[in-house]
Short mmCIF file of C-alpha atoms and ligand atoms in Angstrom, two decimals:
data_model
loop_
_atom_site.label_atom_id
_atom_site.label_comp_id
_atom_site.label_asym_id
_atom_site.label_seq_id
_atom_site.Cartn_x
_atom_site.Cartn_y
_atom_site.Cartn_z
CA MET A 178 -150.14 -102.00 1.34
CA SER A 179 -152.03 -99.63 3.59
CA ASN A 180 -155.58 -99.02 4.62
CA SER A 181 -157.56 -96.32 2.95
CA TYR A 182 -160.99 -94.88 3.53
CA ARG A 183 -164.01 -93.76 1.55
CA VAL A 184 -164.76 -90.24 2.73
CA ALA A 185 -167.65 -87.84 2.07
CA ILE A 186 -167.67 -84.14 2.89
CA LEU A 187 -171.18 -82.93 3.65
CA GLY A 188 -171.23 -79.17 3.06
CA ALA A 189 -168.23 -79.30 0.73
CA THR A 190 -168.91 -75.88 -0.83
CA GLY A 191 -168.92 -73.99 2.50
CA ALA A 192 -166.11 -72.15 4.28
CA VAL A 193 -165.26 -75.19 6.42
CA GLY A 194 -166.02 -77.70 3.64
CA THR A 195 -163.50 -76.20 1.22
CA GLU A 196 -160.91 -76.12 3.99
CA LEU A 197 -161.61 -79.80 4.76
CA LEU A 198 -160.89 -80.56 1.12
CA GLU A 199 -157.62 -78.66 1.26
CA LEU A 200 -156.55 -80.37 4.49
CA LEU A 201 -157.30 -83.90 3.23
CA SER A 202 -154.99 -83.15 0.33
CA GLU A 203 -152.30 -81.29 2.30
CA ARG A 204 -152.12 -83.95 5.03
CA ASN A 205 -152.37 -86.83 2.58
CA PHE A 206 -155.28 -88.49 4.32
CA PRO A 207 -155.46 -92.13 3.11
CA LEU A 208 -158.41 -91.85 0.72
CA ALA A 209 -159.90 -94.65 -1.32
CA ASP A 210 -162.69 -92.38 -2.56
CA LEU A 211 -163.90 -88.83 -1.96
CA LYS A 212 -167.49 -87.62 -2.36
CA LEU A 213 -168.44 -83.96 -2.20
CA LEU A 214 -171.97 -83.28 -1.04
CA ALA A 215 -173.90 -80.03 -0.68
CA SER A 216 -177.40 -78.68 -1.21
CA PRO A 217 -179.18 -78.98 -4.58
CA ARG A 218 -178.17 -75.31 -5.12
CA SER A 219 -174.63 -76.50 -5.84
CA ALA A 220 -175.60 -79.18 -8.35
CA GLY A 221 -173.40 -78.94 -11.42
CA LYS A 222 -170.51 -77.24 -9.58
CA LYS A 223 -167.12 -78.92 -9.28
CA LEU A 224 -164.28 -78.53 -6.81
CA LEU A 225 -160.62 -79.21 -7.48
CA PHE A 226 -158.91 -81.91 -5.43
CA LYS A 227 -155.33 -83.00 -6.18
CA GLY A 228 -155.66 -81.81 -9.78
CA GLU A 229 -158.99 -83.54 -10.34
CA ASN A 230 -162.35 -81.80 -10.75
CA ILE A 231 -164.82 -83.54 -8.48
CA PRO A 232 -168.55 -82.89 -9.10
CA ILE A 233 -170.70 -81.76 -6.18
CA GLU A 234 -173.56 -84.17 -5.54
CA PRO A 235 -176.79 -83.14 -3.83
CA VAL A 236 -177.18 -84.84 -0.48
CA SER A 237 -179.41 -87.94 -0.59
CA GLU A 238 -179.66 -91.25 1.24
CA ASP A 239 -177.91 -93.10 -1.58
CA ALA A 240 -175.00 -90.69 -1.40
CA PHE A 241 -173.89 -92.35 1.85
CA ASP A 242 -173.70 -95.87 0.42
CA ASN A 243 -170.15 -97.24 0.43
CA VAL A 244 -168.79 -94.47 2.63
CA ASP A 245 -166.60 -95.09 5.73
CA LEU A 246 -166.37 -91.57 7.10
CA VAL A 247 -168.47 -88.42 6.72
CA LEU A 248 -167.04 -85.03 7.61
CA ALA A 249 -170.18 -82.95 8.10
CA SER A 250 -170.21 -79.17 8.05
CA ALA A 251 -173.56 -78.14 6.60
CA GLY A 252 -175.22 -76.69 9.70
CA GLY A 253 -177.13 -78.18 12.63
CA SER A 254 -180.41 -78.94 10.86
CA THR A 255 -178.66 -80.82 8.04
CA SER A 256 -176.67 -82.83 10.60
CA LYS A 257 -179.80 -83.62 12.58
CA ALA A 258 -181.56 -84.73 9.41
CA TRP A 259 -178.75 -87.00 8.16
CA ALA A 260 -176.41 -88.15 10.94
CA GLN A 261 -178.44 -91.11 12.19
CA LYS A 262 -179.15 -92.31 8.64
CA ILE A 263 -175.43 -92.14 7.87
CA VAL A 264 -174.59 -94.16 10.99
CA GLU A 265 -177.19 -96.78 10.02
CA LYS A 266 -175.41 -97.09 6.68
CA GLY A 267 -172.24 -98.01 8.56
CA ALA A 268 -170.20 -94.81 8.34
CA VAL A 269 -168.75 -92.71 11.16
CA VAL A 270 -169.76 -89.02 11.23
CA ILE A 271 -167.45 -86.29 12.47
CA ASP A 272 -169.92 -83.48 12.89
CA ASN A 273 -168.90 -79.85 12.93
CA SER A 274 -172.33 -78.55 13.94
CA SER A 275 -173.61 -78.08 17.49
CA ALA A 276 -176.39 -80.66 16.96
CA PHE A 277 -174.89 -83.48 19.04
CA ARG A 278 -172.10 -81.85 21.06
CA MET A 279 -173.80 -82.04 24.43
CA ASN A 280 -175.33 -85.48 23.85
CA PRO A 281 -173.77 -87.69 26.59
CA GLU A 282 -173.37 -90.54 24.10
CA VAL A 283 -171.43 -88.40 21.64
CA PRO A 284 -167.74 -87.75 22.31
CA LEU A 285 -166.68 -84.10 21.96
CA VAL A 286 -163.06 -84.23 20.94
CA VAL A 287 -160.03 -81.97 20.74
CA PRO A 288 -157.26 -84.44 19.87
CA GLU A 289 -154.61 -82.58 21.89
CA VAL A 290 -156.86 -82.62 24.98
CA ASN A 291 -159.10 -85.70 25.16
CA PRO A 292 -158.14 -88.11 22.35
CA GLU A 293 -159.25 -91.08 24.47
CA ALA A 294 -162.90 -89.93 24.21
CA ALA A 295 -162.99 -90.72 20.47
CA ALA A 296 -162.81 -94.46 21.07
CA LYS A 297 -166.16 -94.36 22.88
CA HIS A 298 -168.10 -93.18 19.84
CA GLN A 299 -171.30 -94.87 18.71
CA GLY A 300 -171.17 -93.56 15.17
CA ILE A 301 -171.05 -89.80 15.77
CA ILE A 302 -168.15 -87.73 17.07
CA ALA A 303 -168.72 -84.02 17.60
CA ASN A 304 -166.21 -81.36 16.67
CA PRO A 305 -166.42 -78.61 19.32
CA ASN A 306 -167.30 -74.97 18.84
CA CYS A 307 -164.45 -72.93 17.35
CA THR A 308 -163.84 -70.50 20.24
CA THR A 309 -163.94 -73.48 22.63
CA ILE A 310 -161.31 -75.45 20.69
CA LEU A 311 -158.94 -72.48 20.55
CA MET A 312 -159.32 -71.78 24.28
CA ALA A 313 -158.96 -75.46 25.20
CA LEU A 314 -155.62 -75.69 23.41
CA ALA A 315 -154.15 -72.89 25.52
CA VAL A 316 -155.84 -73.60 28.85
CA TYR A 317 -155.78 -77.41 29.12
CA PRO A 318 -151.97 -77.80 29.34
CA LEU A 319 -151.98 -75.34 32.27
CA HIS A 320 -155.02 -77.01 33.87
CA LYS A 321 -153.16 -80.34 33.80
CA VAL A 322 -150.41 -78.84 35.97
CA LYS A 323 -152.52 -76.75 38.35
CA ARG A 324 -156.28 -77.03 38.33
CA VAL A 325 -158.08 -74.06 36.84
CA LEU A 326 -161.01 -73.02 39.02
CA ARG A 327 -162.49 -70.21 36.95
CA ILE A 328 -162.23 -68.95 33.38
CA VAL A 329 -163.38 -65.52 32.19
CA ALA A 330 -163.23 -65.34 28.39
CA SER A 331 -163.86 -62.37 26.10
CA THR A 332 -163.87 -63.20 22.42
CA TYR A 333 -163.31 -61.18 19.27
CA GLN A 334 -164.82 -63.40 16.60
CA SER A 335 -164.31 -63.18 12.88
CA ALA A 336 -166.98 -63.34 10.17
CA SER A 337 -165.90 -66.85 9.09
CA GLY A 338 -167.75 -68.34 12.07
CA ALA A 339 -170.98 -67.54 10.23
CA GLY A 340 -169.79 -69.17 6.99
CA ALA A 341 -168.59 -68.21 3.53
CA LYS A 342 -171.56 -65.93 2.80
CA ALA A 343 -170.87 -63.93 5.95
CA MET A 344 -167.24 -63.38 4.93
CA GLU A 345 -168.43 -62.16 1.54
CA GLU A 346 -170.97 -59.87 3.21
CA VAL A 347 -168.25 -58.12 5.25
CA LYS A 348 -166.16 -57.51 2.11
CA ILE A 349 -169.16 -56.08 0.23
CA GLN A 350 -170.16 -53.95 3.23
CA SER A 351 -166.60 -52.59 3.50
CA GLN A 352 -166.61 -51.62 -0.18
CA ALA A 353 -170.03 -49.99 0.17
CA ILE A 354 -168.94 -47.91 3.17
CA LEU A 355 -165.71 -46.84 1.43
CA ASN A 356 -167.85 -45.77 -1.56
CA GLY A 357 -170.07 -43.69 0.74
CA GLN A 358 -173.04 -46.09 0.41
CA GLU A 359 -175.27 -47.69 3.06
CA PRO A 360 -174.02 -51.22 3.87
CA LYS A 361 -176.59 -54.00 3.40
CA SER A 362 -176.87 -56.88 5.92
CA GLU A 363 -178.41 -60.22 5.02
CA VAL A 364 -176.39 -62.86 6.90
CA PHE A 365 -175.68 -60.73 9.96
CA PRO A 366 -178.39 -58.69 11.70
CA TYR A 367 -176.29 -55.50 11.52
CA PRO A 368 -173.39 -54.25 9.41
CA LEU A 369 -170.15 -55.84 10.66
CA ALA A 370 -167.76 -53.83 8.46
CA PHE A 371 -166.19 -51.00 10.52
CA ASN A 372 -168.37 -52.16 13.40
CA LEU A 373 -168.74 -54.87 16.05
CA PHE A 374 -171.62 -56.32 18.03
CA PRO A 375 -172.25 -58.95 20.72
CA HIS A 376 -172.50 -62.42 19.15
CA ASN A 377 -175.77 -62.75 17.25
CA SER A 378 -176.77 -66.22 18.52
CA PRO A 379 -180.03 -66.64 20.51
CA LEU A 380 -180.06 -65.40 24.13
CA ASN A 381 -181.12 -67.45 27.15
CA ASP A 382 -183.04 -66.28 30.23
CA TYR A 383 -179.79 -65.28 31.98
CA GLY A 384 -178.76 -63.03 29.11
CA TYR A 385 -176.06 -65.37 27.77
CA CYS A 386 -176.01 -66.08 24.04
CA GLU A 387 -175.69 -69.61 22.66
CA GLU A 388 -172.06 -69.07 21.67
CA GLU A 389 -171.18 -68.08 25.24
CA MET A 390 -172.97 -71.12 26.67
CA LYS A 391 -171.10 -73.36 24.20
CA MET A 392 -167.83 -72.13 25.70
CA VAL A 393 -169.12 -72.89 29.19
CA ASN A 394 -170.66 -76.32 28.60
CA GLU A 395 -168.34 -77.69 25.91
CA THR A 396 -165.15 -76.74 27.79
CA ARG A 397 -166.42 -78.61 30.87
CA LYS A 398 -167.25 -81.67 28.77
CA ILE A 399 -163.90 -81.70 26.93
CA PHE A 400 -161.88 -81.18 30.13
CA GLY A 401 -164.04 -83.72 31.98
CA SER A 402 -164.43 -81.16 34.81
CA GLN A 403 -168.01 -80.12 35.49
CA ASP A 404 -166.94 -77.90 38.38
CA ILE A 405 -164.89 -75.32 36.46
CA ARG A 406 -166.63 -71.96 36.71
CA ILE A 407 -166.70 -70.33 33.28
CA THR A 408 -168.17 -67.09 31.98
CA ALA A 409 -167.79 -65.63 28.51
CA THR A 410 -168.66 -62.56 26.48
CA CYS A 411 -168.60 -63.24 22.74
CA VAL A 412 -168.33 -60.42 20.25
CA ARG A 413 -168.29 -60.38 16.45
CA VAL A 414 -165.57 -58.20 14.95
CA PRO A 415 -164.89 -57.24 11.33
CA VAL A 416 -162.05 -59.72 10.86
CA LEU A 417 -162.37 -62.28 8.06
CA ARG A 418 -161.18 -65.60 9.43
CA ALA A 419 -159.30 -65.82 12.72
CA HIS A 420 -160.80 -65.46 16.20
CA SER A 421 -159.08 -63.73 19.13
CA GLU A 422 -159.72 -64.29 22.82
CA ALA A 423 -158.71 -62.49 26.03
CA ILE A 424 -158.71 -65.10 28.78
CA ASN A 425 -158.48 -64.62 32.53
CA LEU A 426 -157.72 -67.74 34.55
CA GLU A 427 -157.92 -68.42 38.27
CA PHE A 428 -155.94 -71.46 39.42
CA GLU A 429 -155.99 -73.43 42.66
CA SER A 430 -152.56 -71.98 43.52
CA PRO A 431 -150.32 -69.23 42.06
CA PHE A 432 -149.15 -69.83 38.49
CA SER A 433 -146.33 -67.59 37.33
CA PRO A 434 -146.25 -66.33 33.73
CA GLU A 435 -142.76 -67.89 33.39
CA GLU A 436 -144.08 -71.30 34.41
CA ALA A 437 -147.00 -70.96 31.99
CA ARG A 438 -144.63 -70.00 29.15
CA VAL A 439 -142.46 -73.07 29.74
CA ILE A 440 -145.53 -75.30 29.57
CA LEU A 441 -147.15 -73.63 26.56
CA ASN A 442 -143.84 -73.59 24.69
CA THR A 443 -144.02 -77.35 24.33
CA SER A 444 -147.81 -77.79 24.20
CA PRO A 445 -149.09 -79.40 20.98
CA GLY A 446 -150.89 -77.04 18.62
CA VAL A 447 -149.75 -73.92 20.49
CA LYS A 448 -147.18 -71.33 19.44
CA LEU A 449 -145.96 -68.67 21.83
CA VAL A 450 -145.85 -65.26 20.19
CA GLU A 451 -144.47 -62.59 22.49
CA ASP A 452 -142.02 -59.76 22.02
CA TRP A 453 -142.53 -57.45 24.97
CA GLN A 454 -139.94 -54.92 23.72
CA LYS A 455 -141.85 -54.44 20.49
CA ASN A 456 -145.32 -54.85 21.97
CA TYR A 457 -145.76 -57.68 19.46
CA PHE A 458 -148.34 -60.34 20.30
CA PRO A 459 -150.74 -62.66 18.43
CA MET A 460 -152.88 -61.02 15.75
CA PRO A 461 -155.72 -62.58 13.76
CA TYR A 462 -154.05 -61.47 10.53
CA GLU A 463 -151.00 -63.59 11.36
CA ALA A 464 -153.03 -66.50 12.74
CA SER A 465 -155.04 -66.81 9.49
CA GLY A 466 -154.13 -69.90 7.50
CA ARG A 467 -151.99 -71.31 10.32
CA ASP A 468 -152.52 -74.57 12.16
CA GLU A 469 -151.31 -73.43 15.59
CA VAL A 470 -153.13 -71.29 18.09
CA LEU A 471 -150.94 -68.25 18.77
CA VAL A 472 -150.71 -67.42 22.47
CA GLY A 473 -149.05 -64.44 24.13
CA ARG A 474 -149.31 -61.53 26.50
CA ILE A 475 -149.18 -63.99 29.38
CA ARG A 476 -149.16 -61.94 32.55
CA GLN A 477 -149.95 -62.09 36.22
CA ASP A 478 -153.48 -60.92 37.00
CA ILE A 479 -152.76 -58.08 39.44
CA SER A 480 -156.24 -58.44 40.94
CA HIS A 481 -155.78 -62.05 42.12
CA PRO A 482 -152.78 -63.97 43.55
CA CYS A 483 -153.74 -67.14 41.61
CA GLY A 484 -154.77 -65.32 38.44
CA LEU A 485 -153.20 -65.29 34.98
CA ASP A 486 -154.18 -63.35 31.87
CA LEU A 487 -153.44 -64.43 28.31
CA TRP A 488 -154.35 -63.50 24.79
CA LEU A 489 -154.74 -65.86 21.84
CA CYS A 490 -155.56 -65.88 18.14
CA GLY A 491 -156.42 -68.94 16.07
CA ASP A 492 -157.72 -69.65 12.61
CA GLN A 493 -161.42 -70.31 13.12
CA ILE A 494 -161.83 -72.28 9.90
CA ARG A 495 -158.67 -74.33 10.41
CA LYS A 496 -158.00 -75.42 14.03
CA GLY A 497 -161.37 -73.98 15.07
CA ALA A 498 -163.19 -76.33 12.68
CA ALA A 499 -161.74 -78.21 9.67
CA LEU A 500 -158.29 -79.05 11.03
CA ASN A 501 -159.69 -80.34 14.31
CA ALA A 502 -162.13 -82.55 12.36
CA VAL A 503 -159.37 -83.96 10.14
CA GLN A 504 -157.18 -84.54 13.21
CA ILE A 505 -160.05 -86.53 14.75
CA ALA A 506 -160.23 -88.56 11.52
CA GLU A 507 -156.47 -89.15 11.68
CA LEU A 508 -156.82 -90.25 15.29
CA LEU A 509 -159.49 -92.78 14.29
CA VAL A 510 -157.15 -94.15 11.64
CA GLU A 511 -154.07 -94.17 13.88
CA LYS A 512 -155.88 -95.97 16.72
CA SER A 513 -157.66 -98.35 14.31
CA ILE A 514 -161.01 -97.01 15.55
CA LEU A 515 -162.22 -96.46 11.99
CA LYS A 516 -162.82 -99.70 10.13
CA PRO A 517 -161.11 -99.67 6.74
CA GLN A 518 -163.45 -101.07 4.12
CA SER A 519 -160.94 -100.92 1.36
CA VAL A 520 -157.25 -101.46 0.96
CA ALA A 521 -155.11 -99.43 -1.38
CA VAL A 522 -151.70 -100.39 -2.72
P1 LIG B 113 -174.57 -74.97 -0.67
O1 LIG B 113 -173.31 -74.26 -1.05
O2 LIG B 113 -175.09 -75.85 -1.78
O3 LIG B 113 -175.61 -74.06 -0.09
P2 LIG B 113 -171.20 -72.16 5.10
O4 LIG B 113 -171.09 -72.63 6.53
O5 LIG B 113 -169.93 -71.61 4.56
O6 LIG B 113 -172.38 -71.25 4.91
O7 LIG B 113 -171.50 -73.49 4.23
C1 LIG B 113 -172.59 -74.32 4.46
C2 LIG B 113 -172.44 -75.61 3.64
O8 LIG B 113 -173.56 -76.43 3.93
C3 LIG B 113 -172.47 -75.40 2.13
O9 LIG B 113 -171.67 -76.38 1.52
C4 LIG B 113 -173.94 -75.61 1.80
O10 LIG B 113 -174.18 -76.03 0.48
C5 LIG B 113 -174.25 -76.77 2.72
N1 LIG B 113 -175.68 -76.87 2.99
C6 LIG B 113 -176.50 -75.94 3.50
N2 LIG B 113 -177.77 -76.42 3.60
C7 LIG B 113 -177.73 -77.69 3.17
C8 LIG B 113 -178.68 -78.75 3.03
N3 LIG B 113 -179.95 -78.57 3.38
N4 LIG B 113 -178.27 -79.94 2.53
C9 LIG B 113 -176.98 -80.13 2.18
N5 LIG B 113 -176.02 -79.19 2.29
C10 LIG B 113 -176.39 -77.99 2.78
#
């Protein structure tokens, strides 16, 4: 006999939602029941799960009755509208939106970095921003050995970060351009196919966009180090689903690339990808669909004695979102933080 859980996916039809569904199946999450929720636009649709067609239900208060865990990925406003109501109904919410990430009462969790934070939840656990999760996986193991003082990150972010419709838009734009037509943009402000532009999230008074500030603030919260100096430049690139990041690190004392390789070689969720003879390093194409963050091109920063440069690629939908959320759910089960309300044979 083992415990099993009644789970709902809020935003089941989206890019992250469909991946959540796949991961629950692939990783054999102990399910007693699975509900798929989306907007009324998806009413009547069905999604396949372990050979069974599950109907999509429109989100409503009743939909959260008899649910132990909600994996939410339907955008910030939907999370803000529903999270508290879900908690009042007795379920735990793992929220993929940015709605609660910086709330001091809400743990922001990357299981490989700060699993202990999950136990402090009061109903909501936030899944960090995708670029932040990918960076944390590569930087935290080094930070544990020698404190990182400053991080300079430059990101090359795929369309998937803006959802399934954005991915579709890039494909349609690419076809239009190849056919000699004007590309149309509805999800993004400008054509992304055969183009790139600074991340299209709102800008603050200092000229940083929201995505860049997420990397700054969320990394500090996850690492539990408010004093790390972080700056980022986030850019959208015409890649479908994996993000890339060039990261420059300044440590408290010199950190050799060899030392960093030894550490990252055994760090959970990280895979070293480096063949210097062939100039072969992580690529978003190869990171797509994979669980690990691919890290390589680790080299001494020639401009600073305590500096290190590295390059990484990670699947934005998987470890950057859905996989991290499912790993948090697994952590709750493993540590008996999530109350089982049903028992399966
Ligand atoms: P729907 O497909 O019915 O619009 P993505 O991030 O890939 O764009 O996906 C967003 C997900 O969030 C989809 O499953 C979408 O459902 C869902 N969603 C968007 N708005 C709402 C809402 N107001 N209530 C419930 N689900 C929503």
